[in-house]
Every structure is written in C-alpha cells, then in structure tokens.
Tab-separated table of C-alpha atoms in Angstrom:
chain	number	residue	atom	x	y	z
A	1	UNK	CA	34.017	148.437	-20.084
A	2	UNK	CA	33.518	145.163	-21.955
A	3	UNK	CA	31.112	144.311	-24.743
A	4	UNK	CA	30.481	141.085	-22.806
A	5	UNK	CA	28.548	143.040	-20.212
A	6	UNK	CA	25.780	144.530	-22.343
A	7	UNK	CA	23.024	143.780	-24.798
A	8	UNK	CA	22.119	146.076	-27.705
A	9	UNK	CA	19.211	147.456	-25.679
A	10	UNK	CA	21.419	148.199	-22.676
A	11	UNK	CA	24.048	149.964	-24.778
A	12	UNK	CA	21.354	152.040	-26.463
A	13	UNK	CA	20.190	153.164	-23.019
A	14	UNK	CA	23.735	154.096	-22.006
A	15	UNK	CA	24.183	156.093	-25.203
A	16	UNK	CA	20.849	157.846	-24.638
A	17	UNK	CA	21.897	158.723	-21.064
A	18	UNK	CA	25.294	159.932	-22.362
A	19	UNK	CA	27.106	157.464	-20.105
A	20	UNK	CA	29.233	156.286	-23.049
A	21	UNK	CA	30.050	157.459	-26.575
A	22	UNK	CA	30.231	155.610	-29.873
A	23	UNK	CA	33.961	156.360	-29.982
A	24	UNK	CA	34.371	154.579	-26.649
A	25	UNK	CA	32.364	151.618	-27.951
A	26	UNK	CA	34.507	151.318	-31.071
A	27	UNK	CA	37.664	151.755	-29.042
A	28	UNK	CA	36.532	148.942	-26.735
A	29	UNK	CA	36.061	146.663	-29.729
A	30	UNK	CA	39.506	147.324	-31.212
A	31	UNK	CA	41.212	147.057	-27.815
A	32	UNK	CA	39.649	143.628	-27.357
A	33	UNK	CA	40.720	142.589	-30.865
A	34	UNK	CA	44.289	143.699	-30.116
A	35	UNK	CA	44.156	141.771	-26.868
A	36	UNK	CA	42.853	138.393	-28.073
A	37	UNK	CA	42.718	138.070	-31.849
A	38	UNK	CA	46.290	136.844	-32.102
A	39	UNK	CA	44.916	133.734	-30.350
A	40	UNK	CA	41.487	133.545	-32.007
A	41	UNK	CA	42.183	134.739	-35.597
A	42	UNK	CA	38.568	135.801	-36.086
A	43	UNK	CA	39.321	138.780	-38.349
A	44	UNK	CA	40.834	138.833	-41.825
A	45	UNK	CA	40.520	142.582	-42.476
A	46	UNK	CA	39.992	145.455	-40.052
A	47	UNK	CA	38.129	148.659	-40.921
A	48	UNK	CA	39.672	150.734	-38.143
A	49	UNK	CA	40.271	154.094	-39.806
A	50	UNK	CA	36.794	154.299	-41.352
A	51	UNK	CA	35.117	152.932	-38.213
A	52	UNK	CA	36.721	155.501	-35.934
A	53	UNK	CA	35.830	158.307	-38.339
A	54	UNK	CA	32.207	157.115	-38.478
A	55	UNK	CA	32.065	156.827	-34.677
A	56	UNK	CA	33.109	160.453	-34.304
A	57	UNK	CA	30.458	161.567	-36.814
A	58	UNK	CA	27.739	159.560	-35.033
A	59	UNK	CA	28.660	161.062	-31.672
A	60	UNK	CA	28.175	164.515	-33.206
A	61	UNK	CA	24.872	163.609	-34.913
A	62	UNK	CA	21.656	165.058	-33.524
A	63	UNK	CA	19.420	162.177	-34.638
A	64	UNK	CA	20.338	159.024	-32.734
A	65	UNK	CA	17.108	157.118	-33.366
A	66	UNK	CA	18.413	154.435	-35.774
A	67	UNK	CA	17.612	150.868	-34.749
A	68	UNK	CA	21.244	149.755	-34.233
A	69	UNK	CA	22.816	153.172	-33.752
A	70	UNK	CA	26.595	152.927	-33.282
A	71	UNK	CA	26.631	149.200	-32.547
A	72	UNK	CA	29.990	147.536	-33.463
A	73	UNK	CA	29.542	144.570	-35.799
A	74	UNK	CA	31.553	142.133	-37.889
A	75	UNK	CA	30.726	140.894	-41.382
A	76	UNK	CA	31.584	137.440	-42.728
A	77	UNK	CA	34.097	137.806	-45.516
A	78	UNK	CA	31.825	136.362	-48.228
A	79	UNK	CA	29.423	139.333	-47.892
A	80	UNK	CA	30.660	142.139	-50.143
A	81	UNK	CA	31.504	145.508	-48.623
A	82	UNK	CA	32.211	148.541	-50.769
A	83	UNK	CA	35.791	149.793	-50.422
A	84	UNK	CA	36.533	147.048	-47.872
A	85	UNK	CA	38.469	143.944	-48.879
A	86	UNK	CA	36.343	140.816	-49.433
A	87	UNK	CA	38.284	137.547	-49.866
A	88	UNK	CA	35.936	134.651	-48.986
A	89	UNK	CA	39.081	133.470	-47.094
A	90	UNK	CA	40.487	132.396	-50.477
A	91	UNK	CA	43.812	133.187	-52.120
A	92	UNK	CA	41.799	133.537	-55.328
A	93	UNK	CA	40.313	136.813	-54.013
A	94	UNK	CA	43.354	137.944	-52.057
A	95	UNK	CA	43.500	141.141	-54.153
A	96	UNK	CA	39.746	141.918	-54.117
A	97	UNK	CA	40.366	145.117	-52.155
A	98	UNK	CA	37.500	147.278	-53.354
A	99	UNK	CA	34.152	145.714	-54.250
A	100	UNK	CA	32.083	148.288	-56.111
A	101	UNK	CA	28.924	147.910	-54.027
A	102	UNK	CA	27.581	146.770	-50.672
A	103	UNK	CA	25.492	143.669	-50.121
A	104	UNK	CA	21.861	144.521	-49.315
A	105	UNK	CA	22.304	143.400	-45.687
A	106	UNK	CA	25.304	145.726	-45.350
A	107	UNK	CA	23.287	148.614	-46.801
A	108	UNK	CA	20.506	147.885	-44.293
A	109	UNK	CA	22.963	147.885	-41.394
A	110	UNK	CA	24.544	151.097	-42.686
A	111	UNK	CA	21.114	152.720	-42.877
A	112	UNK	CA	20.652	151.925	-39.189
A	113	UNK	CA	24.085	153.406	-38.407
A	114	UNK	CA	25.922	150.275	-37.306
A	115	UNK	CA	29.719	150.370	-37.463
A	116	UNK	CA	31.567	147.676	-39.392
A	117	UNK	CA	34.615	146.755	-37.323
A	118	UNK	CA	35.999	144.386	-39.959
A	119	UNK	CA	35.599	141.261	-42.104
A	120	UNK	CA	35.515	137.868	-40.446
A	121	UNK	CA	37.388	134.644	-41.132
A	122	UNK	CA	35.635	131.612	-42.593
A	123	UNK	CA	36.140	128.349	-44.452
A	124	UNK	CA	37.160	129.177	-48.015
A	125	UNK	CA	34.068	130.067	-50.083
A	126	UNK	CA	31.997	128.873	-47.078
A	127	UNK	CA	32.955	125.239	-47.696
A	128	UNK	CA	33.717	123.604	-44.372
A	129	UNK	CA	32.595	122.850	-40.826
A	130	UNK	CA	35.637	123.818	-38.780
A	131	UNK	CA	37.182	127.014	-40.242
A	132	UNK	CA	40.328	124.988	-40.945
A	133	UNK	CA	39.706	125.477	-44.669
A	134	UNK	CA	40.496	129.199	-44.485
A	135	UNK	CA	43.434	129.824	-46.777
A	136	UNK	CA	44.706	132.285	-44.169
A	137	UNK	CA	44.935	131.378	-40.459
A	138	UNK	CA	42.315	128.945	-39.135
A	139	UNK	CA	40.095	130.536	-36.485
A	140	UNK	CA	40.275	129.051	-32.980
A	141	UNK	CA	37.533	128.454	-30.422
A	142	UNK	CA	37.608	131.158	-27.700
A	143	UNK	CA	36.619	128.584	-25.063
A	144	UNK	CA	39.739	126.525	-25.792
A	145	UNK	CA	42.056	127.509	-28.631
A	146	UNK	CA	43.071	123.874	-29.154
A	147	UNK	CA	39.560	123.354	-30.547
A	148	UNK	CA	37.805	124.487	-33.720
A	149	UNK	CA	35.100	127.188	-33.604
A	150	UNK	CA	32.965	125.411	-36.215
A	151	UNK	CA	32.334	126.571	-39.742
A	152	UNK	CA	31.965	127.975	-42.148
A	153	UNK	CA	31.072	131.129	-40.145
A	154	UNK	CA	33.722	130.322	-37.534
A	155	UNK	CA	35.125	133.843	-37.432
A	156	UNK	CA	31.631	135.320	-37.043
A	157	UNK	CA	30.850	133.101	-34.037
A	158	UNK	CA	34.294	133.376	-32.440
A	159	UNK	CA	34.348	137.194	-32.673
A	160	UNK	CA	31.055	137.427	-30.758
A	161	UNK	CA	32.046	134.740	-28.238
A	162	UNK	CA	35.389	136.473	-27.619
A	163	UNK	CA	33.734	139.854	-27.026
A	164	UNK	CA	35.364	141.498	-30.050
A	165	UNK	CA	32.070	142.693	-31.561
A	166	UNK	CA	28.520	142.973	-30.287
A	167	UNK	CA	27.063	140.961	-33.167
A	168	UNK	CA	28.070	139.595	-36.543
A	169	UNK	CA	26.571	138.377	-39.785
A	170	UNK	CA	27.241	134.905	-41.123
A	171	UNK	CA	25.889	132.750	-43.913
A	172	UNK	CA	24.318	129.314	-43.521
A	173	UNK	CA	24.228	126.773	-46.369
A	174	UNK	CA	24.125	123.543	-44.354
A	175	UNK	CA	24.564	124.744	-40.780
A	176	UNK	CA	27.289	127.344	-41.137
A	177	UNK	CA	25.704	129.784	-38.669
A	178	UNK	CA	24.140	127.358	-36.200
A	179	UNK	CA	27.038	124.880	-35.895
A	180	UNK	CA	29.717	127.475	-35.008
A	181	UNK	CA	27.223	129.238	-32.731
A	182	UNK	CA	26.783	125.939	-30.885
A	183	UNK	CA	30.534	125.310	-30.684
A	184	UNK	CA	31.219	128.858	-29.436
A	185	UNK	CA	28.306	129.171	-26.994
A	186	UNK	CA	26.441	131.995	-28.729
A	187	UNK	CA	23.095	132.445	-30.519
A	188	UNK	CA	22.998	131.766	-34.266
A	189	UNK	CA	19.932	132.097	-36.501
A	190	UNK	CA	19.364	130.767	-39.986
A	191	UNK	CA	16.218	132.537	-41.214
A	192	UNK	CA	13.687	131.055	-43.636
A	193	UNK	CA	15.096	130.815	-47.152
A	194	UNK	CA	14.130	134.089	-48.847
A	195	UNK	CA	13.594	136.022	-45.606
A	196	UNK	CA	16.932	137.879	-45.947
A	197	UNK	CA	18.348	139.119	-49.259
A	198	UNK	CA	21.293	137.208	-50.709
A	199	UNK	CA	22.277	140.084	-53.008
A	200	UNK	CA	25.981	140.650	-52.408
A	201	UNK	CA	26.559	137.269	-50.796
A	202	UNK	CA	29.215	135.413	-52.807
A	203	UNK	CA	27.228	132.360	-53.866
A	204	UNK	CA	28.109	128.857	-52.732
A	205	UNK	CA	24.822	126.989	-53.254
A	206	UNK	CA	22.128	129.416	-54.334
A	207	UNK	CA	19.107	127.326	-53.333
A	208	UNK	CA	20.460	126.809	-49.805
A	209	UNK	CA	22.456	129.927	-48.820
A	210	UNK	CA	20.946	132.293	-46.274
A	211	UNK	CA	22.431	135.202	-44.299
A	212	UNK	CA	21.677	135.489	-40.590
A	213	UNK	CA	22.860	137.061	-37.312
A	214	UNK	CA	25.152	135.699	-34.613
A	215	UNK	CA	24.640	137.372	-31.226
A	216	UNK	CA	25.021	136.741	-27.511
A	217	UNK	CA	21.305	136.842	-26.712
A	218	UNK	CA	18.048	135.906	-28.414
A	219	UNK	CA	16.750	139.455	-28.056
A	220	UNK	CA	19.787	140.818	-29.909
A	221	UNK	CA	19.209	138.254	-32.668
A	222	UNK	CA	15.592	139.389	-33.033
A	223	UNK	CA	16.646	143.031	-33.188
A	224	UNK	CA	19.227	142.409	-35.917
A	225	UNK	CA	16.813	140.281	-37.977
A	226	UNK	CA	14.246	143.091	-37.861
A	227	UNK	CA	16.818	145.245	-39.652
A	228	UNK	CA	18.246	142.840	-42.256
A	229	UNK	CA	15.046	140.962	-43.212
A	230	UNK	CA	12.680	142.013	-45.988
A	231	UNK	CA	12.021	141.818	-49.701
A	232	UNK	CA	14.779	142.919	-52.057
A	233	UNK	CA	14.117	143.405	-55.798
A	234	UNK	CA	17.836	142.765	-56.396
A	235	UNK	CA	17.382	139.136	-55.259
A	236	UNK	CA	14.957	137.038	-57.302
A	237	UNK	CA	14.655	134.505	-54.460
A	238	UNK	CA	13.801	137.176	-51.887
A	239	UNK	CA	10.288	136.622	-50.503
A	240	UNK	CA	7.816	139.497	-50.548
A	241	UNK	CA	6.547	138.694	-47.057
A	242	UNK	CA	5.889	141.170	-44.262
A	243	UNK	CA	8.584	141.358	-41.584
A	244	UNK	CA	7.056	141.173	-38.083
A	245	UNK	CA	8.373	143.024	-35.038
A	246	UNK	CA	10.270	140.002	-33.750
A	247	UNK	CA	11.072	141.569	-30.400
A	248	UNK	CA	7.343	141.618	-29.632
A	249	UNK	CA	7.378	137.800	-29.694
A	250	UNK	CA	9.752	137.688	-26.701
A	251	UNK	CA	7.045	137.246	-24.103
A	252	UNK	CA	8.599	134.444	-21.975
A	253	UNK	CA	5.260	132.646	-22.390
A	254	UNK	CA	5.428	129.181	-23.952
A	255	UNK	CA	2.423	127.675	-22.209
A	256	UNK	CA	0.731	125.276	-24.599
A	257	UNK	CA	3.687	125.253	-27.036
A	258	UNK	CA	3.801	121.876	-28.771
A	259	UNK	CA	7.327	120.571	-29.334
A	260	UNK	CA	8.328	117.737	-31.657
A	261	UNK	CA	11.564	115.885	-30.852
A	262	UNK	CA	12.788	113.747	-33.779
A	263	UNK	CA	14.084	110.331	-32.724
A	264	UNK	CA	16.694	110.596	-35.480
A	265	UNK	CA	18.183	113.688	-33.786
A	266	UNK	CA	18.965	111.782	-30.576
A	267	UNK	CA	20.163	108.494	-32.052
A	268	UNK	CA	23.500	107.001	-33.056
A	269	UNK	CA	26.354	109.497	-33.301
A	270	UNK	CA	24.942	111.932	-30.736
A	271	UNK	CA	27.178	111.883	-27.659
A	272	UNK	CA	25.602	111.176	-24.244
A	273	UNK	CA	26.455	114.640	-22.890
A	274	UNK	CA	24.774	116.322	-25.869
A	275	UNK	CA	21.727	114.078	-25.519
A	276	UNK	CA	21.555	114.730	-21.760
A	277	UNK	CA	21.748	118.503	-22.302
A	278	UNK	CA	18.828	118.360	-24.742
A	279	UNK	CA	16.750	116.241	-22.362
A	280	UNK	CA	17.432	118.741	-19.567
A	281	UNK	CA	16.321	121.539	-21.899
A	282	UNK	CA	13.061	119.694	-22.554
A	283	UNK	CA	12.486	119.502	-18.785
A	284	UNK	CA	12.868	123.291	-18.675
A	285	UNK	CA	10.194	123.609	-21.351
A	286	UNK	CA	7.908	121.282	-19.385
A	287	UNK	CA	8.337	123.497	-16.317
A	288	UNK	CA	7.340	126.497	-18.455
A	289	UNK	CA	4.109	124.826	-19.580
A	290	UNK	CA	5.137	123.456	-22.975
A	291	UNK	CA	4.637	119.835	-24.021
A	292	UNK	CA	6.840	117.588	-26.163
A	293	UNK	CA	6.559	114.281	-27.965
A	294	UNK	CA	8.938	112.132	-29.951
A	295	UNK	CA	8.348	112.067	-33.697
A	296	UNK	CA	10.142	110.784	-36.771
A	297	UNK	CA	11.754	112.588	-39.704
A	298	UNK	CA	12.349	109.384	-41.680
A	299	UNK	CA	14.182	110.883	-44.650
A	300	UNK	CA	16.695	112.833	-42.555
A	301	UNK	CA	19.138	109.923	-42.833
A	302	UNK	CA	19.552	110.827	-46.506
A	303	UNK	CA	20.131	114.511	-45.811
A	304	UNK	CA	23.945	114.570	-45.855
A	305	UNK	CA	24.241	112.739	-49.194
A	306	UNK	CA	21.443	114.849	-50.679
A	307	UNK	CA	23.015	118.067	-49.461
A	308	UNK	CA	26.500	117.367	-50.791
A	309	UNK	CA	25.187	116.458	-54.229
A	310	UNK	CA	22.983	119.555	-54.509
A	311	UNK	CA	25.362	122.039	-52.881
A	312	UNK	CA	28.411	120.798	-54.785
A	313	UNK	CA	26.513	120.899	-58.070
A	314	UNK	CA	25.456	124.493	-57.449
A	315	UNK	CA	28.986	125.379	-56.315
A	316	UNK	CA	30.390	123.921	-59.525
A	317	UNK	CA	28.212	126.329	-61.508
A	318	UNK	CA	28.641	129.339	-59.192
A	319	UNK	CA	32.411	129.117	-58.944
A	320	UNK	CA	32.894	128.848	-62.704
A	321	UNK	CA	33.086	132.664	-62.755
A	322	UNK	CA	36.386	132.557	-60.856
A	323	UNK	CA	38.718	132.043	-63.787
A	324	UNK	CA	41.424	134.694	-63.475
A	325	UNK	CA	39.900	136.852	-66.226
A	326	UNK	CA	37.576	139.458	-64.719
A	327	UNK	CA	38.840	139.679	-61.134
A	328	UNK	CA	40.778	137.645	-58.648
A	329	UNK	CA	44.347	136.412	-58.781
A	330	UNK	CA	45.542	135.398	-62.249
A	331	UNK	CA	48.298	132.811	-62.689
A	332	UNK	CA	51.513	134.288	-64.042
A	333	UNK	CA	52.723	130.934	-65.359
A	334	UNK	CA	50.278	130.446	-68.236
A	335	UNK	CA	51.227	130.342	-71.939
A	336	UNK	CA	47.695	130.543	-73.350
A	337	UNK	CA	44.098	131.271	-72.323
A	338	UNK	CA	43.083	127.672	-71.481
A	339	UNK	CA	46.287	127.220	-69.520
A	340	UNK	CA	45.538	130.467	-67.678
A	341	UNK	CA	42.051	129.221	-66.679
A	342	UNK	CA	43.436	125.929	-65.381
A	343	UNK	CA	46.406	127.349	-63.512
A	344	UNK	CA	44.505	130.264	-61.980
A	345	UNK	CA	41.911	127.879	-60.563
A	346	UNK	CA	44.478	125.270	-59.515
A	347	UNK	CA	46.615	127.831	-57.717
A	348	UNK	CA	43.743	129.959	-56.355
A	349	UNK	CA	41.400	127.327	-54.891
A	350	UNK	CA	42.153	125.182	-51.839
A	351	UNK	CA	41.710	121.408	-51.649
A	352	UNK	CA	38.175	121.404	-50.208
A	353	UNK	CA	36.865	123.840	-52.822
A	354	UNK	CA	38.424	121.759	-55.610
A	355	UNK	CA	36.944	118.603	-54.106
A	356	UNK	CA	33.420	120.019	-54.120
A	357	UNK	CA	33.732	121.523	-57.606
A	358	UNK	CA	34.793	118.125	-58.959
A	359	UNK	CA	31.985	116.324	-57.120
A	360	UNK	CA	29.420	118.826	-58.432
A	361	UNK	CA	30.730	118.748	-61.982
A	362	UNK	CA	30.516	114.949	-61.951
A	363	UNK	CA	26.955	114.975	-60.574
A	364	UNK	CA	25.848	117.370	-63.337
A	365	UNK	CA	27.644	115.600	-66.164
A	366	UNK	CA	25.941	113.757	-69.004
A	367	UNK	CA	24.932	110.260	-67.993
A	368	UNK	CA	25.061	110.983	-64.270
A	369	UNK	CA	22.661	113.929	-63.895
A	370	UNK	CA	19.530	111.756	-63.464
A	371	UNK	CA	21.259	109.272	-61.175
A	372	UNK	CA	22.656	111.867	-58.799
A	373	UNK	CA	21.528	115.494	-59.013
A	374	UNK	CA	17.944	114.834	-60.116
A	375	UNK	CA	17.501	112.071	-57.552
A	376	UNK	CA	18.924	114.304	-54.828
A	377	UNK	CA	16.349	116.976	-55.672
A	378	UNK	CA	13.560	114.400	-55.308
A	379	UNK	CA	14.865	113.318	-51.902
A	380	UNK	CA	15.073	116.975	-50.897
A	381	UNK	CA	11.330	117.237	-51.531
A	382	UNK	CA	10.739	114.215	-49.281
A	383	UNK	CA	12.769	115.852	-46.493
A	384	UNK	CA	10.741	119.058	-46.850
A	385	UNK	CA	7.508	117.016	-46.781
A	386	UNK	CA	8.628	115.397	-43.496
A	387	UNK	CA	8.840	118.827	-41.893
A	388	UNK	CA	5.524	119.954	-43.395
A	389	UNK	CA	3.818	116.906	-41.901
A	390	UNK	CA	5.314	117.483	-38.437
A	391	UNK	CA	4.308	121.153	-38.472
A	392	UNK	CA	0.678	120.228	-39.021
A	393	UNK	CA	0.594	119.143	-35.355
A	394	UNK	CA	3.521	120.877	-33.652
A	395	UNK	CA	4.768	124.455	-33.256
A	396	UNK	CA	8.520	123.799	-33.248
A	397	UNK	CA	11.006	120.960	-33.666
A	398	UNK	CA	13.746	120.739	-31.027
A	399	UNK	CA	16.952	118.722	-30.849
A	400	UNK	CA	20.707	119.186	-30.612
A	401	UNK	CA	22.441	121.546	-33.024
A	402	UNK	CA	25.426	119.227	-33.425
A	403	UNK	CA	25.987	115.582	-32.481
A	404	UNK	CA	29.145	116.467	-30.513
A	405	UNK	CA	30.761	119.517	-28.907
A	406	UNK	CA	33.689	121.139	-30.733
A	407	UNK	CA	36.537	118.850	-31.790
A	408	UNK	CA	40.260	119.527	-31.730
A	409	UNK	CA	42.033	121.422	-34.490
A	410	UNK	CA	43.415	118.860	-36.944
A	411	UNK	CA	41.308	116.001	-35.566
A	412	UNK	CA	39.112	115.529	-38.643
A	413	UNK	CA	40.933	117.496	-41.338
A	414	UNK	CA	42.098	114.353	-43.157
A	415	UNK	CA	38.681	112.675	-43.038
A	416	UNK	CA	36.217	114.740	-45.122
A	417	UNK	CA	33.340	112.257	-44.714
A	418	UNK	CA	33.499	112.389	-40.909
A	419	UNK	CA	33.690	116.183	-41.129
A	420	UNK	CA	30.636	116.275	-43.408
A	421	UNK	CA	28.649	114.100	-40.985
A	422	UNK	CA	29.071	116.753	-38.287
A	423	UNK	CA	26.374	118.774	-40.087
A	424	UNK	CA	23.841	115.940	-40.077
A	425	UNK	CA	21.434	117.774	-37.708
A	426	UNK	CA	21.598	121.184	-39.380
A	427	UNK	CA	21.511	120.218	-43.065
A	428	UNK	CA	17.816	119.135	-43.181
A	429	UNK	CA	16.778	122.670	-42.157
A	430	UNK	CA	18.483	124.162	-45.225
A	431	UNK	CA	17.092	121.514	-47.548
A	432	UNK	CA	13.570	122.262	-46.273
A	433	UNK	CA	14.122	126.051	-46.273
A	434	UNK	CA	12.724	126.490	-42.745
A	435	UNK	CA	14.193	128.713	-39.994
A	436	UNK	CA	16.386	127.352	-37.226
A	437	UNK	CA	18.218	128.837	-34.263
A	438	UNK	CA	20.971	127.507	-31.981
A	439	UNK	CA	21.075	128.632	-28.346
A	440	UNK	CA	23.476	127.519	-25.603
A	441	UNK	CA	22.072	124.676	-23.482
A	442	UNK	CA	25.023	123.260	-21.548
A	443	UNK	CA	28.703	122.400	-21.448
A	444	UNK	CA	30.768	119.285	-22.013
A	445	UNK	CA	33.149	117.734	-19.475
A	446	UNK	CA	35.934	119.677	-21.234
A	447	UNK	CA	34.032	122.929	-20.641
A	448	UNK	CA	32.984	123.322	-24.283
A	449	UNK	CA	29.527	124.728	-25.146
A	450	UNK	CA	26.610	122.587	-26.368
A	451	UNK	CA	23.865	124.012	-28.582
A	452	UNK	CA	20.096	123.444	-28.642
A	453	UNK	CA	18.475	123.748	-32.087
A	454	UNK	CA	14.930	125.100	-32.395
A	455	UNK	CA	13.314	124.755	-35.838
A	456	UNK	CA	10.129	126.495	-36.972
A	457	UNK	CA	7.642	126.717	-39.807
A	458	UNK	CA	8.372	128.729	-42.951
A	459	UNK	CA	8.468	132.456	-42.103
A	460	UNK	CA	7.566	131.781	-38.470
A	461	UNK	CA	10.753	133.108	-36.903
A	462	UNK	CA	8.546	134.742	-34.261
A	463	UNK	CA	7.661	131.382	-32.686
A	464	UNK	CA	11.291	130.256	-32.916
A	465	UNK	CA	12.358	133.425	-31.087
A	466	UNK	CA	9.600	133.002	-28.493
A	467	UNK	CA	10.686	129.438	-27.708
A	468	UNK	CA	14.408	130.335	-27.685
A	469	UNK	CA	13.942	133.423	-25.511
A	470	UNK	CA	11.847	131.598	-22.908
A	471	UNK	CA	14.515	128.914	-22.564
A	472	UNK	CA	17.288	131.507	-22.379
A	473	UNK	CA	15.521	133.426	-19.623
A	474	UNK	CA	14.952	130.220	-17.624
A	475	UNK	CA	18.643	129.206	-17.764
A	476	UNK	CA	22.048	130.826	-17.369
A	477	UNK	CA	24.104	129.098	-20.083
A	478	UNK	CA	24.232	132.272	-22.181
A	479	UNK	CA	25.781	134.243	-19.304
A	480	UNK	CA	28.956	132.134	-19.197
A	481	UNK	CA	32.076	133.611	-20.824
A	482	UNK	CA	35.279	132.017	-22.104
A	483	UNK	CA	38.480	132.698	-20.159
A	484	UNK	CA	40.463	134.475	-22.829
A	485	UNK	CA	42.834	137.409	-22.506
A	486	UNK	CA	42.027	137.790	-18.826
A	487	UNK	CA	38.257	138.328	-19.371
A	488	UNK	CA	35.485	135.982	-18.301
C-alpha cells in the first residue's frame, strides 16, 4: 500500500474493517522514508523504535475511537517533543536530545493516538523561504529535487508530498506553511493567530508565529485542526474561542460566496503562469455560483519591510536565551564568560540567523526604535485595517500563494532581498493575524506545483475550508503525485 492512496477518513475505515493494522501503516511510512528520503532530506530525526512500539500497543487496544487513531505524522523540528531530539535545524541545538516536555499541539495529537514518525527539516530557527538555511542537509522538492521545497517548513511539506507521512505540523511566521505547501503541491493552513497554542514552539517572532497542519486534502486539514486548535492556559496569546467542527463546513456549496481579489496580488512580480492559474481558479468558483471582484489592499506594498523589522526585532529578543549557558552547544574555545557568550553564538548560529538578529537589535536600539520598530508596528495596523475593510463586504480574499513556482536550489541563496520578496503574498496574512490556506491550483511548464491562497476573517477558518474544499472537489490538481522513488 501507499499513503498516497488514502485520506485520514479512508484509513480509519480500513482500520475499522480490519483490512490493515497500525503496524502496517507505520511500516509503510518507514519503508517510504528509506526509499526516498536520501533524495528529499525531509527528516532530521526518526522516532522508529518508539513508533513501532506504540503501533503494536494501538493494534492491541480495545478502544479505537480517537480522532486520529494510529495516523502517522511528522513534526517540524522547532516544536518540542519529550524524549525526542529537537534541533530547530541549528547546530546550536545539535545536542538537545531530550526536551523535558511536549508542546501542547504534540500532547493533543498524542491524546488522539497519532504516531510521531519523526522530526522534520526546516530553515534554521524557522528563518528562511527555501529550506537552504538548515544547518544540516537542505530539503529538496519531491517534484524535482533540483528545486527547493520552500521554507521554513520545507521538510513538513516535502514529507507529505513525498508520501512519507499522512500529515505534518509546521509553523508559519510569514508564510512558512503556505509557501512550501504551494511549492510542493499540498494543502497548508495558517490558522488565525491565537487559534492554536504556541506553547512548546521555539519562538521566532512571538506576535506572528502560528502552528498549523500540512496535508494532502482540505478535509484532512480540517480534521487535524479540530484536534490541535483550542484555548491553552499555558499560552497567554491563546484565544478562548470555541472550536467549530470544521469538517461540517465541507459542504461543496459556495453559491453566493463573495470573493475579493486584490489587484496587488496579481501585479508586478507575479509570473504569467501563476496569474493564469489563479484566473482559471476564479472561473471554477464562478461555475460553482460564487462571485468575485477586484479590490485593493493599498498598504500591502509595505508588508515585506514591515515584517522583517518586526520579526527580526522579536527574534533578537527571543534568541537571546541561546547563549551556551543553560542548554545548547557551548564553545570550547572561550577564556571567560563574555567570550563564551560571543563564541557560542558565533559558532552555533548560521548566517541568516545572525543577519536577522543584527537587523532586529539595530531596529530596537536607542535612537532607532521610533524610526524603525515603532513605525513598522503602525504600518502593521494599517495592513490589518485594509483586511478589516475588505471583510466588511466579502467572505474571503483569494490570490496566488507565491509570485512564482519553486526556484532552483542555490538560485537565490546569495541574494537575501530577492529571497525575502518571495513571501510578499503570504506576509500580510501574518501581520493581520487572519487565517490563510494554500491549495494546489495548477502546474508550471516545468511541472512544478502552483498554489492558490484563500484568506478569511479572524477565527473564520470554516469559511476558508468551505471555499478550499469546493475548489478541490471541482478540480484534480490535488490528485497528482510527484515521480519519486518509482511512485506517482
């Protein structure tokens, strides 16, 4: 069997009918990893011994009613897992073999009896858009291993696209779930800020970070969000808002849905094939009874600059704890405490992490705080207000997830500004705190996936799912599979 062939619901039915066992499911996952991960490099740490033991116990259990019973999953390596190595793809945490607790999302998955197959590769400390900033091996795109999978959750998207796990968790600070989902031809959801607990997520930018699922179908995404969403007293930014039954929103009915299409999301920098794929998607929505109009999000042109000032400033503060004292790799070449701080950080952090720490420290420094960080926060409010105004008249905002399909490994690594601009369409969603999903909507001439981004109102993931599911059911983009390791 192949994990490519089934949804969560279909596997549950097979388990219920005793057509398969959890041990067979887990075995399928590890066989696929052994077959293709030497090409993809999606995993940093495998959990094979514990996973196989858990699978055997679940097969013997009488109660099999848990929401994600026995489903094989991968966890991005910046989400802490008790007794399972968590590195954030950084040499600084290379020896962080046994975190003392699980992140809340991991606890929620464990409560529903999912099986953690392993920890997934990423850009170091979630800083990057290509997964080339991993201090281990860069992850490759399963559709063409000469290309990047996107970032920072590149391993999370590639593992699902390659059929190594059924679903994964990623984190999204400026597009880090949606962009790799688009590049890898899978479904990636960034929930509303506060919808999913951040407790146990190694912080990059605390006012922007959000954990979300990467899956092969919209229905699977809804099912996973039902499990991981909800208020958490361990996270002060967690919203005490009721979690709907998202799967009930998957009605295939979008008649009367009002869609806003920002002119800025189809303008300069967006390639013709991406633009054409989005326009074709809008025709699908018209055929389903929805309507769309062009609108403007005038402050979105400031989003990239605003994001990098705010996120780098918060990263500067958050990463101050990594100093070689309490945990992490300590430099052995230091003569005194100050020297030990400097050398541990210099040797432990990669170039991109150092670049953002320096940018953030500068933006927060005396004499520059008002000119940069404070001004960026004001512009962030304007960007949020743009969305609020649009949502007074429209149900969802739709556009491309990324301006281009995936680019080649090494193509942009020496040009950080061009790399940063790749997130121009996803960043505004994080700044505004609204939910957004990427679903496959076409392919480039090179056969690389293209993603459609659907953005909703605060805490209205149900409408986002409804719109995404209707499009998915009316098209076949999500059924295509990369040719990798002999499997399509």
